[in-house]
Amino acid sequence: MDRYGTVGAEIAAAGSSSRMGGRDKLAEPLDGIPVILRTLAAVEAVPEIREIVVVTREDRVEEYRRLLGQCSRLRAVVPGGSTRQESSGHFRRTARWQPSMTAPVRW
């Protein structure tokens, strides 16, 4: 076991996008690349992170699975809950193992 033990990252992307007028800000391109892909690449670049779970809105799950499918450490894309806490619980239930540390990535 390394210094950090097992680390999992949760990318919390299940918000309603109300401040963006309903547009999913993570699907918006930034210099031609969707923000969610840039986020995933940044998280995947951290060698201590062994597993990544993206928690998103129910209506985005399939779209994000297709978009993010090439990520080597992506464990799952799962639907979120009605609150941020409930959505975070989905990460813990989806992880293959219980990480000794989680790194929530929120927008």
Tab-separated table of N, CA and C in Angstrom, residues 15-82:
chain	number	residue	atom	x	y	z
A	15	GLY	N	-25.947	18.305	-10.807
A	15	GLY	CA	-26.719	19.517	-10.526
A	15	GLY	C	-27.747	19.833	-11.596
A	16	SER	N	-28.602	20.785	-11.282
A	16	SER	CA	-29.676	21.155	-12.205
A	16	SER	C	-29.248	22.192	-13.238
A	17	SER	N	-28.061	22.750	-13.111
A	17	SER	CA	-27.545	23.774	-14.034
A	17	SER	C	-28.424	25.009	-14.077
A	18	SER	N	-29.065	25.314	-12.959
A	18	SER	CA	-29.990	26.454	-12.933
A	18	SER	C	-29.286	27.786	-13.207
A	19	ARG	N	-28.064	27.952	-12.754
A	19	ARG	CA	-27.339	29.206	-13.009
A	19	ARG	C	-26.896	29.322	-14.457
A	20	MET	N	-26.907	28.198	-15.173
A	20	MET	CA	-26.524	28.192	-16.588
A	20	MET	C	-27.755	28.189	-17.487
A	21	GLY	N	-28.913	28.473	-16.904
A	21	GLY	CA	-30.138	28.496	-17.691
A	21	GLY	C	-30.537	27.114	-18.185
A	22	GLY	N	-30.134	26.078	-17.431
A	22	GLY	CA	-30.492	24.712	-17.789
A	22	GLY	C	-29.474	24.003	-18.672
A	23	ARG	N	-28.496	24.740	-19.221
A	23	ARG	CA	-27.442	24.103	-20.030
A	23	ARG	C	-26.469	23.395	-19.107
A	24	ASP	N	-26.111	22.176	-19.429
A	24	ASP	CA	-25.167	21.403	-18.632
A	24	ASP	C	-23.773	21.991	-18.822
A	25	LYS	N	-23.253	22.668	-17.808
A	25	LYS	CA	-21.965	23.350	-17.954
A	25	LYS	C	-20.817	22.383	-18.205
A	26	LEU	N	-20.923	21.153	-17.733
A	26	LEU	CA	-19.843	20.194	-17.958
A	26	LEU	C	-19.831	19.654	-19.381
A	27	ALA	N	-20.951	19.758	-20.080
A	27	ALA	CA	-21.010	19.334	-21.478
A	27	ALA	C	-20.593	20.462	-22.423
A	28	GLU	N	-20.510	21.665	-21.900
A	28	GLU	CA	-20.131	22.818	-22.722
A	28	GLU	C	-18.674	22.703	-23.152
A	29	PRO	N	-18.372	23.019	-24.407
A	29	PRO	CA	-16.981	22.945	-24.855
A	29	PRO	C	-16.155	24.116	-24.329
A	30	LEU	N	-14.939	23.823	-23.989
A	30	LEU	CA	-13.949	24.821	-23.604
A	30	LEU	C	-12.783	24.605	-24.557
A	31	ASP	N	-12.606	25.537	-25.472
A	31	ASP	CA	-11.611	25.392	-26.526
A	31	ASP	C	-11.834	24.090	-27.294
A	32	GLY	N	-13.122	23.782	-27.547
A	32	GLY	CA	-13.488	22.631	-28.363
A	32	GLY	C	-13.606	21.295	-27.636
A	33	ILE	N	-13.281	21.263	-26.349
A	33	ILE	CA	-13.330	20.009	-25.581
A	33	ILE	C	-14.313	20.185	-24.430
A	34	PRO	N	-15.286	19.260	-24.281
A	34	PRO	CA	-16.240	19.387	-23.172
A	34	PRO	C	-15.533	19.459	-21.814
A	35	VAL	N	-16.036	20.312	-20.961
A	35	VAL	CA	-15.439	20.517	-19.637
A	35	VAL	C	-15.342	19.200	-18.865
A	36	ILE	N	-16.315	18.311	-18.985
A	36	ILE	CA	-16.266	17.039	-18.257
A	36	ILE	C	-15.059	16.207	-18.695
A	37	LEU	N	-14.689	16.252	-19.987
A	37	LEU	CA	-13.504	15.521	-20.450
A	37	LEU	C	-12.231	16.144	-19.894
A	38	ARG	N	-12.189	17.468	-19.835
A	38	ARG	CA	-11.027	18.143	-19.245
A	38	ARG	C	-10.905	17.799	-17.754
A	39	THR	N	-12.036	17.758	-17.081
A	39	THR	CA	-12.051	17.419	-15.660
A	39	THR	C	-11.555	15.997	-15.449
A	40	LEU	N	-12.075	15.081	-16.229
A	40	LEU	CA	-11.681	13.679	-16.111
A	40	LEU	C	-10.194	13.498	-16.393
A	41	ALA	N	-9.680	14.182	-17.391
A	41	ALA	CA	-8.254	14.083	-17.716
A	41	ALA	C	-7.394	14.594	-16.560
A	42	ALA	N	-7.819	15.691	-15.929
A	42	ALA	CA	-7.063	16.239	-14.801
A	42	ALA	C	-7.071	15.275	-13.614
A	43	VAL	N	-8.219	14.680	-13.343
A	43	VAL	CA	-8.329	13.731	-12.230
A	43	VAL	C	-7.531	12.469	-12.543
A	44	GLU	N	-7.619	12.004	-13.774
A	44	GLU	CA	-6.914	10.787	-14.161
A	44	GLU	C	-5.393	10.978	-14.131
A	45	ALA	N	-4.930	12.208	-14.236
A	45	ALA	CA	-3.487	12.488	-14.212
A	45	ALA	C	-2.883	12.349	-12.816
A	46	VAL	N	-3.712	12.248	-11.790
A	46	VAL	CA	-3.222	12.079	-10.420
A	46	VAL	C	-2.984	10.590	-10.191
A	47	PRO	N	-1.720	10.164	-10.063
A	47	PRO	CA	-1.445	8.727	-9.992
A	47	PRO	C	-2.034	8.030	-8.771
A	48	GLU	N	-2.257	8.742	-7.694
A	48	GLU	CA	-2.798	8.121	-6.483
A	48	GLU	C	-4.266	7.740	-6.612
A	49	ILE	N	-4.963	8.362	-7.545
A	49	ILE	CA	-6.383	8.060	-7.731
A	49	ILE	C	-6.511	6.779	-8.545
A	50	ARG	N	-7.111	5.783	-7.930
A	50	ARG	CA	-7.219	4.456	-8.539
A	50	ARG	C	-8.535	4.255	-9.296
A	51	GLU	N	-9.562	4.968	-8.892
A	51	GLU	CA	-10.889	4.727	-9.442
A	51	GLU	C	-11.670	6.032	-9.460
A	52	ILE	N	-12.424	6.242	-10.549
A	52	ILE	CA	-13.213	7.460	-10.704
A	52	ILE	C	-14.667	7.067	-10.945
A	53	VAL	N	-15.561	7.723	-10.212
A	53	VAL	CA	-16.991	7.554	-10.423
A	53	VAL	C	-17.570	8.932	-10.726
A	54	VAL	N	-18.316	9.028	-11.816
A	54	VAL	CA	-19.004	10.266	-12.173
A	54	VAL	C	-20.460	10.105	-11.763
A	55	VAL	N	-20.944	11.036	-10.961
A	55	VAL	CA	-22.342	11.042	-10.530
A	55	VAL	C	-23.023	12.181	-11.276
A	56	THR	N	-24.015	11.848	-12.092
A	56	THR	CA	-24.658	12.860	-12.918
A	56	THR	C	-26.176	12.716	-12.860
A	57	ARG	N	-26.857	13.597	-13.546
A	57	ARG	CA	-28.322	13.520	-13.597
A	57	ARG	C	-28.750	12.274	-14.358
A	58	GLU	N	-29.885	11.760	-13.999
A	58	GLU	CA	-30.436	10.548	-14.636
A	58	GLU	C	-30.472	10.673	-16.157
A	59	ASP	N	-30.870	11.845	-16.653
A	59	ASP	CA	-31.001	12.026	-18.101
A	59	ASP	C	-29.663	12.195	-18.817
A	60	ARG	N	-28.555	12.242	-18.081
A	60	ARG	CA	-27.230	12.405	-18.666
A	60	ARG	C	-26.371	11.138	-18.590
A	61	VAL	N	-26.826	10.131	-17.872
A	61	VAL	CA	-25.995	8.946	-17.599
A	61	VAL	C	-25.484	8.309	-18.892
A	62	GLU	N	-26.354	7.983	-19.819
A	62	GLU	CA	-25.934	7.302	-21.050
A	62	GLU	C	-25.017	8.177	-21.893
A	63	GLU	N	-25.351	9.460	-21.991
A	63	GLU	CA	-24.512	10.397	-22.758
A	63	GLU	C	-23.102	10.446	-22.172
A	64	TYR	N	-22.998	10.546	-20.854
A	64	TYR	CA	-21.686	10.604	-20.209
A	64	TYR	C	-20.948	9.272	-20.304
A	65	ARG	N	-21.660	8.163	-20.249
A	65	ARG	CA	-21.002	6.853	-20.415
A	65	ARG	C	-20.345	6.768	-21.790
A	66	ARG	N	-21.050	7.221	-22.821
A	66	ARG	CA	-20.478	7.199	-24.178
A	66	ARG	C	-19.288	8.158	-24.279
A	67	LEU	N	-19.448	9.337	-23.762
A	67	LEU	CA	-18.423	10.374	-23.860
A	67	LEU	C	-17.161	10.012	-23.081
A	68	LEU	N	-17.316	9.386	-21.925
A	68	LEU	CA	-16.197	9.135	-21.017
A	68	LEU	C	-15.667	7.711	-21.073
A	69	GLY	N	-16.200	6.910	-21.952
A	69	GLY	CA	-15.882	5.488	-21.993
A	69	GLY	C	-14.421	5.125	-22.153
A	70	GLN	N	-13.581	6.007	-22.661
A	70	GLN	CA	-12.177	5.689	-22.898
A	70	GLN	C	-11.288	5.918	-21.676
A	71	CYS	N	-11.830	6.451	-20.617
A	71	CYS	CA	-11.038	6.705	-19.410
A	71	CYS	C	-10.679	5.381	-18.737
A	72	SER	N	-9.402	5.141	-18.550
A	72	SER	CA	-8.956	3.847	-18.025
A	72	SER	C	-9.338	3.610	-16.565
A	73	ARG	N	-9.507	4.665	-15.789
A	73	ARG	CA	-9.832	4.478	-14.371
A	73	ARG	C	-11.290	4.781	-14.038
A	74	LEU	N	-12.093	5.014	-15.069
A	74	LEU	CA	-13.515	5.276	-14.833
A	74	LEU	C	-14.192	3.978	-14.415
A	75	ARG	N	-14.702	3.960	-13.197
A	75	ARG	CA	-15.401	2.778	-12.678
A	75	ARG	C	-16.841	2.765	-13.160
A	76	ALA	N	-17.487	3.938	-13.088
A	76	ALA	CA	-18.906	3.988	-13.438
A	76	ALA	C	-19.371	5.426	-13.610
A	77	VAL	N	-20.456	5.554	-14.355
A	77	VAL	CA	-21.229	6.797	-14.416
A	77	VAL	C	-22.585	6.414	-13.856
A	78	VAL	N	-22.965	7.049	-12.756
A	78	VAL	CA	-24.194	6.665	-12.062
A	78	VAL	C	-25.108	7.872	-11.889
A	79	PRO	N	-26.410	7.619	-11.783
A	79	PRO	CA	-27.337	8.731	-11.551
A	79	PRO	C	-27.210	9.240	-10.123
A	80	GLY	N	-27.358	10.545	-9.981
A	80	GLY	CA	-27.316	11.164	-8.660
A	80	GLY	C	-28.661	11.100	-7.975
A	81	GLY	N	-28.674	11.620	-6.763
A	81	GLY	CA	-29.899	11.656	-5.985
A	81	GLY	C	-30.519	13.038	-6.005
A	82	SER	N	-31.457	13.237	-5.113
A	82	SER	CA	-32.147	14.527	-5.074
A	82	SER	C	-31.356	15.582	-4.299
